[in-house]
PDB file of C-alpha atoms in Angstrom:
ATOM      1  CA  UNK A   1      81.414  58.871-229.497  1.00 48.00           C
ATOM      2  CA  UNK A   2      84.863  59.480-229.270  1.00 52.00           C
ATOM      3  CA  UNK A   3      86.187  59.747-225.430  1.00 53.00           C
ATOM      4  CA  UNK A   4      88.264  62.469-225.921  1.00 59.00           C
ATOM      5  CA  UNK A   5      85.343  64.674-226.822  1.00 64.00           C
ATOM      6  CA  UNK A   6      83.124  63.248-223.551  1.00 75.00           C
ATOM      7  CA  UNK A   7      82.565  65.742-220.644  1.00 84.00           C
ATOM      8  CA  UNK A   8      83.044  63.544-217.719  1.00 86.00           C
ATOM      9  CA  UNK A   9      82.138  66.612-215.235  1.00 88.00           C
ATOM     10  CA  UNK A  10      78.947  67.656-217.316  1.00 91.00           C
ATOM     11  CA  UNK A  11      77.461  64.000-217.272  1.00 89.00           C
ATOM     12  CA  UNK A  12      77.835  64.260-213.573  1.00 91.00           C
ATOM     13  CA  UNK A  13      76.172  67.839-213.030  1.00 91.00           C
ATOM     14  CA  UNK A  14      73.323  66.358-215.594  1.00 92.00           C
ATOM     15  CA  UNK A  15      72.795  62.996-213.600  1.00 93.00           C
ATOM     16  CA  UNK A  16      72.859  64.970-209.915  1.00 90.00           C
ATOM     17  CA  UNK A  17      70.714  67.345-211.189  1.00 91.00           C
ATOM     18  CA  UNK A  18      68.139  64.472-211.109  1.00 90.00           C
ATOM     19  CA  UNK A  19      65.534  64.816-208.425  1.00 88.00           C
ATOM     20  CA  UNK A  20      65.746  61.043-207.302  1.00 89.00           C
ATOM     21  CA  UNK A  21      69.634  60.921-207.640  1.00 91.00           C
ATOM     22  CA  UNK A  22      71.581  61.358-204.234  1.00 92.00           C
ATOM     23  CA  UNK A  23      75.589  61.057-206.150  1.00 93.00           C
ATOM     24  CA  UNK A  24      76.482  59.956-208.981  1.00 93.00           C
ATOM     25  CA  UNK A  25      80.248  59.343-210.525  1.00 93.00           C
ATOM     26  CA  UNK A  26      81.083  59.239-213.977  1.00 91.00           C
ATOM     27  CA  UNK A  27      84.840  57.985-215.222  1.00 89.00           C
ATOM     28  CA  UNK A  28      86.797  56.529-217.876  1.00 87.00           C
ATOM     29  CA  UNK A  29      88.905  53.536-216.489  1.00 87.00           C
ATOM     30  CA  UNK A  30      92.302  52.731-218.041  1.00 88.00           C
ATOM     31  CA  UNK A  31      90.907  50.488-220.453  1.00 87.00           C
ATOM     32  CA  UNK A  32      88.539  52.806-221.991  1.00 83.00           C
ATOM     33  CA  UNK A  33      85.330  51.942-220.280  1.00 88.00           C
ATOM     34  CA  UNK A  34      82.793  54.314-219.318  1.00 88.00           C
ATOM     35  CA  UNK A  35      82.158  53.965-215.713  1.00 91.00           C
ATOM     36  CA  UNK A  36      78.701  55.212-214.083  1.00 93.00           C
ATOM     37  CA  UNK A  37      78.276  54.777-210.275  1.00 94.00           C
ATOM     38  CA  UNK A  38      74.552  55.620-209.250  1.00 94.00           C
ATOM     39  CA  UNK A  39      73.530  55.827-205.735  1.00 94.00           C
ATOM     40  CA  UNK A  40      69.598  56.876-205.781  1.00 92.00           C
ATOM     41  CA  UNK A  41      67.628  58.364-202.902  1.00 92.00           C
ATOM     42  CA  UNK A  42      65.729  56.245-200.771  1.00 93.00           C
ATOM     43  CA  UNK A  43      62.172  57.297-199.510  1.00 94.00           C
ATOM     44  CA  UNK A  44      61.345  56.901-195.625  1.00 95.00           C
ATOM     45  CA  UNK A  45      58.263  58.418-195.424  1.00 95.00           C
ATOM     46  CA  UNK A  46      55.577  60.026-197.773  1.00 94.00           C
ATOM     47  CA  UNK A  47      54.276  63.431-197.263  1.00 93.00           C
ATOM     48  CA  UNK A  48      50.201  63.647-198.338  1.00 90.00           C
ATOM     49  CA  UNK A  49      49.295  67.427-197.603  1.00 82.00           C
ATOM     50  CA  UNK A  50      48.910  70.079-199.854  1.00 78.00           C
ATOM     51  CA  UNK A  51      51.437  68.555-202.101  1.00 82.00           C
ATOM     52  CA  UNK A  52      52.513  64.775-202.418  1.00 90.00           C
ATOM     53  CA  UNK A  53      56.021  63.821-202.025  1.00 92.00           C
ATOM     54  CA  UNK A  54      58.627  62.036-200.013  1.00 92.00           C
ATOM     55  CA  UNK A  55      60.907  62.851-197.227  1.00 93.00           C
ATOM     56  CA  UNK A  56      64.399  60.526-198.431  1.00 93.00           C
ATOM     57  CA  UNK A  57      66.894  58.701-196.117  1.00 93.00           C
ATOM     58  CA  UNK A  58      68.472  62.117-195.359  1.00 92.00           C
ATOM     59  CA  UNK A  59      65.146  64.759-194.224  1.00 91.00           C
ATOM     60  CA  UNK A  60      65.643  66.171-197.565  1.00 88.00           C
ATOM     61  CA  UNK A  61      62.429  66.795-200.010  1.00 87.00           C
ATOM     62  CA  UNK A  62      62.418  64.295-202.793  1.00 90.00           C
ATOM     63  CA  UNK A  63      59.232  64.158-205.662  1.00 91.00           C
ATOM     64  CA  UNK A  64      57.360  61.342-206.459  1.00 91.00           C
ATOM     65  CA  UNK A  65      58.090  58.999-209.086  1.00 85.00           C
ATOM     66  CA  UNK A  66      56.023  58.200-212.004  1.00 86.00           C
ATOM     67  CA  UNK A  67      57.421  54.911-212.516  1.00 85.00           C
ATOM     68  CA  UNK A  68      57.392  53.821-208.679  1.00 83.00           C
ATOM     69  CA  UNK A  69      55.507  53.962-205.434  1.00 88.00           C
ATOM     70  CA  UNK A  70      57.212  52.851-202.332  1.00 88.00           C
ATOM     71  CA  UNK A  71      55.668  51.461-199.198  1.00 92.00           C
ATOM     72  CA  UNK A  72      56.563  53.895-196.576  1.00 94.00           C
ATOM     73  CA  UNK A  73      54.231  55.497-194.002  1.00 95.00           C
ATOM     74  CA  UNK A  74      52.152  58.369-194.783  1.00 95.00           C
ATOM     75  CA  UNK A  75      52.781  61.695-193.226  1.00 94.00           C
ATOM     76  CA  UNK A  76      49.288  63.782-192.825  1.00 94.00           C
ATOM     77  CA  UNK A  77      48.633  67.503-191.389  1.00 92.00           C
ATOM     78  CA  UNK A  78      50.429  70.220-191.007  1.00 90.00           C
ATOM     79  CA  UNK A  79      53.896  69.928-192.604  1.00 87.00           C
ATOM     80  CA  UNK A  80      56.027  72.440-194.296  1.00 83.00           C
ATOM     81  CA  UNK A  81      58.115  71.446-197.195  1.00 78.00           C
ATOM     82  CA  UNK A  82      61.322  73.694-196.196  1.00 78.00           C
ATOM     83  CA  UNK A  83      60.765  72.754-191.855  1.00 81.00           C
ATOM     84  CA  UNK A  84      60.718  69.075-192.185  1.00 85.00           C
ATOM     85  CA  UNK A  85      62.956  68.211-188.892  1.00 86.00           C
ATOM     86  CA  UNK A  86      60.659  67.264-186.541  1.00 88.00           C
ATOM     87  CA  UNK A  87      58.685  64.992-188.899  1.00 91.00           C
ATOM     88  CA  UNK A  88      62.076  63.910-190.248  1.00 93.00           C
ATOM     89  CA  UNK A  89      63.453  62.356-187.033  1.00 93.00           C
ATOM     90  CA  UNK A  90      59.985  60.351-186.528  1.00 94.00           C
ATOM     91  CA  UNK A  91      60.081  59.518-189.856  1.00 95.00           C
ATOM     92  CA  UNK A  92      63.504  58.300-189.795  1.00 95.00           C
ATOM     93  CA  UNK A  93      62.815  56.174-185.974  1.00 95.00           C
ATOM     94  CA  UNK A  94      60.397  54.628-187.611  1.00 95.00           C
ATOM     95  CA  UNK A  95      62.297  53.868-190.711  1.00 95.00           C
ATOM     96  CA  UNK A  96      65.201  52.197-188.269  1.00 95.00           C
ATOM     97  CA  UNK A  97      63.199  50.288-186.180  1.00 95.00           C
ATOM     98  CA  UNK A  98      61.743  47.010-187.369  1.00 95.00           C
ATOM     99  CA  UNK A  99      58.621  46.801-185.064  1.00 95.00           C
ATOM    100  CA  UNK A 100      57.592  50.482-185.918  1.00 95.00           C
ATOM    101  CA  UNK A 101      58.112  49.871-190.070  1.00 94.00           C
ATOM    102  CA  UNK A 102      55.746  47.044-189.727  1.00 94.00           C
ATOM    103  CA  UNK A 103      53.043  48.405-188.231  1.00 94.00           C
ATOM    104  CA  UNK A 104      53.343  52.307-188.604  1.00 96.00           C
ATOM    105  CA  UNK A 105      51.060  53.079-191.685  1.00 95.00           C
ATOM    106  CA  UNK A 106      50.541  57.151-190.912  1.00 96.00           C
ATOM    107  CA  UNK A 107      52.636  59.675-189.060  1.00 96.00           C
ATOM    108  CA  UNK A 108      50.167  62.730-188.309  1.00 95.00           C
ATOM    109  CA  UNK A 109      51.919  66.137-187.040  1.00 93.00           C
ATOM    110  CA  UNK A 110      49.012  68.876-186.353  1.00 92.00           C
ATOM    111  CA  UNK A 111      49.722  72.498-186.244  1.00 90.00           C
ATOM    112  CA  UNK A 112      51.300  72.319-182.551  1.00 90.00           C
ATOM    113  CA  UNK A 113      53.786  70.173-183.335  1.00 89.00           C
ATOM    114  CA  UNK A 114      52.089  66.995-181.541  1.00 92.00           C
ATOM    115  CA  UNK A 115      53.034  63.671-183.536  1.00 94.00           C
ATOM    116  CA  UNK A 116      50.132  60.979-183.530  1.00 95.00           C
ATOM    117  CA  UNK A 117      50.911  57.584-185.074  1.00 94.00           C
ATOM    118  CA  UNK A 118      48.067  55.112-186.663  1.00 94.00           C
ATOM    119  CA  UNK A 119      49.150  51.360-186.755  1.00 94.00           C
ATOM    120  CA  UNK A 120      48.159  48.705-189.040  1.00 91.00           C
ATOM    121  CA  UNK A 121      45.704  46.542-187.874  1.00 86.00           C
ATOM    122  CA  UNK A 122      44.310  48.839-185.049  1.00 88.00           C
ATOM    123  CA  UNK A 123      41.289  51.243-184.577  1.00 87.00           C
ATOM    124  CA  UNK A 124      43.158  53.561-182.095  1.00 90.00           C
ATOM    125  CA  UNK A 125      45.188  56.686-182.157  1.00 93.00           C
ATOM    126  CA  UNK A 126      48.347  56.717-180.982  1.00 94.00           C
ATOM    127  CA  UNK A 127      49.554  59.989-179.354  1.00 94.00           C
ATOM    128  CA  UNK A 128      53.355  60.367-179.077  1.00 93.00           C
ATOM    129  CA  UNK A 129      53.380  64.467-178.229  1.00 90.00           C
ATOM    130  CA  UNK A 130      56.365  66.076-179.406  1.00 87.00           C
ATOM    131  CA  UNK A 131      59.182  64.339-180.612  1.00 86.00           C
ATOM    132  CA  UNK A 132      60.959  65.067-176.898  1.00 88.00           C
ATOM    133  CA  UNK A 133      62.033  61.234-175.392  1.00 88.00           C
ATOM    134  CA  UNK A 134      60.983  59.113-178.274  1.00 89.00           C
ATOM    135  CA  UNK A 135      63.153  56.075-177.748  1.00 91.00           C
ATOM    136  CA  UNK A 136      61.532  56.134-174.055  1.00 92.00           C
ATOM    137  CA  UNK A 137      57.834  56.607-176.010  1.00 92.00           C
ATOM    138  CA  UNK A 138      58.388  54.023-178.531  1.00 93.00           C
ATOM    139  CA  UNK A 139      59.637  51.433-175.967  1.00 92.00           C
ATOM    140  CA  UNK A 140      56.354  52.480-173.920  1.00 92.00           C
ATOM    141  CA  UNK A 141      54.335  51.628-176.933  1.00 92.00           C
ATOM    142  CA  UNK A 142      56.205  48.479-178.059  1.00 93.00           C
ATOM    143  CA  UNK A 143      55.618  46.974-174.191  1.00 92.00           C
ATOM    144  CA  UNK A 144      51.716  48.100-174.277  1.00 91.00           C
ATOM    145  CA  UNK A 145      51.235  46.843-178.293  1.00 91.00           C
ATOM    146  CA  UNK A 146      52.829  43.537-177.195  1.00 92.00           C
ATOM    147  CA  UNK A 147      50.975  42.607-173.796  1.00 91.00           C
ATOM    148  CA  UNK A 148      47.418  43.982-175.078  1.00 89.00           C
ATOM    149  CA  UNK A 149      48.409  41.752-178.148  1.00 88.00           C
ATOM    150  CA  UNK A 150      48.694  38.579-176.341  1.00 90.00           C
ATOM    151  CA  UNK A 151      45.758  39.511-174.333  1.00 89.00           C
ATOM    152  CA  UNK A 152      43.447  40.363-177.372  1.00 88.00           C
ATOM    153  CA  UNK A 153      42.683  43.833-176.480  1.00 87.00           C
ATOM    154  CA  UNK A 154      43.870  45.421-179.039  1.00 86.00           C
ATOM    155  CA  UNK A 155      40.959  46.677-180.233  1.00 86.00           C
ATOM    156  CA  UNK A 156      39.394  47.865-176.986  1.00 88.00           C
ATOM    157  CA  UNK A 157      41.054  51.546-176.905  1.00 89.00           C
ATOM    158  CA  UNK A 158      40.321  54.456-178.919  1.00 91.00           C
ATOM    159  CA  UNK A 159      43.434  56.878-178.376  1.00 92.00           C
ATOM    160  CA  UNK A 160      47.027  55.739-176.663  1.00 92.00           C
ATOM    161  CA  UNK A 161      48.958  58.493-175.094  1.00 94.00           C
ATOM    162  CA  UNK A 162      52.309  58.573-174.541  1.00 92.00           C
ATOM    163  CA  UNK A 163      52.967  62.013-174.546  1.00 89.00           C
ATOM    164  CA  UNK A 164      53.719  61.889-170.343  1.00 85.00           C
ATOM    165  CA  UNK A 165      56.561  60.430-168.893  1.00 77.00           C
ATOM    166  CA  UNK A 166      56.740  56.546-168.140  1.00 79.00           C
ATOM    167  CA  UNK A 167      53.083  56.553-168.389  1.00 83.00           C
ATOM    168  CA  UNK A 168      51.102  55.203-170.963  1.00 86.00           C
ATOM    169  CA  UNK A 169      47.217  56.609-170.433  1.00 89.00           C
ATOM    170  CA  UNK A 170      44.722  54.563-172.435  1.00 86.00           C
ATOM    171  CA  UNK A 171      41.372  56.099-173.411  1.00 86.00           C
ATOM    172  CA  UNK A 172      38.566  52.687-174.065  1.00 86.00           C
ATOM    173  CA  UNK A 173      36.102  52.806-176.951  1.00 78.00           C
TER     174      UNK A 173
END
C-alpha cells in the first residue's frame, strides 16, 4: 500500500472505535514507518448481573473478551450499567490497594446502595454500608482481618460490619 493513499485519521477512528481500546495513535515517521501506539483498557472489576461485563480503570463500561478473562473481583446485585459511581469508587479502592486485591473476590451493592464485600478464604460477610468513609472502613477491616488472623478466628463470624463509625460489630456463627 502506497502511504500517500493511507488515512492516518480513519485508522485511528477504526481502532478507538474498539470496545477494549482506551487511545490509540497512528503515524508515519520520517522514515516511512507506520507507527501504531495502542493503549488498551484495563478491567478492575467484573459486573455479573443481568448482563456480564467489566467496569475498566476509568468507571467506564467495557464488554467482555472472548479471547481473555481477567482476575478481578466480581460485582453482584443491583447495578446499573449507565450509574456505575458508587460501585466504581469501591471497585477502584480495591483495585489500588494491595491487601484488598488479594483477598476481595465479590463486591455486592443491593438495591439501597449498601456495599458488602466477600473475602477469599472466609465464610463471613463483610458489610461496608455506603461508600461514605471508606479509607476509615477499610483500615477498620484490615486491623480486624489481621489480629483475628493471627489468632485463628477467622472463621468464627458470620457477618462483619463496618458500616458505623470506628466500630467494627462482629456477628459469631
Amino acid at each position: 500500500m502506497i502511504k500517500e493513499t493511507l488515512d492516518l485519521n480513519q485508522l485511528e477512528r477504526a481502532l478507538n472505535s474498539n470496545p477494549m481500546i482506551k487511545s490509540a495513535e497512528v503515524y508515519v515517521s520520517v522514515n516511512g514507518t507506520l507507527n501504531v501506539d495502542v493503549e488498551q483498557k484495563t478491567p478492575i472489576a467484573r459486573v455479573t448481573t443481568n448482563a456480564s461485563y467489566y467496569i475498566d480503570d476509568e468507571g467506564v463500561f467495557m464488554p467482555l473478551s472472548n479471547n481473555y478473562s481477567a482476575r478481578v473481583p466480581l460485582i453482584t446485585g443491583f447495578v446499573e450499567k449507565n450509574n456505575l459511581n458508587t460501585i466504581y469508587k469501591v471497585a477502584k479502592k480495591v483495585n489500588e490497594d494491595e491487601f484488598l486485591k488479594k483477598n476481595v473476590i465479590e463486591i455486592y451493592q443491593n438495591y439501597r446502595m449498601e456495599i458488602f464485600f466477600r473475602l477469599r478464604r472466609c465464610d463471613f460477610l463483610v458489610k461496608l454500608g455506603t461508600e461514605k468513609s471508606l479509607d476509615k472502613k477499610i483500615n477498620n477491616l484490615k486491623v480486624f482481618y489481621k489480629k483475628n488472623l493471627k489468632e485463628h478466628t477467622l472463621n468464627s463470624y458470620s457477618q462483619i460490619n463496618l458500616q458505623f463509625d470506628n466500630q467494627v460489630v462482629c456477628t459469631k456463627t
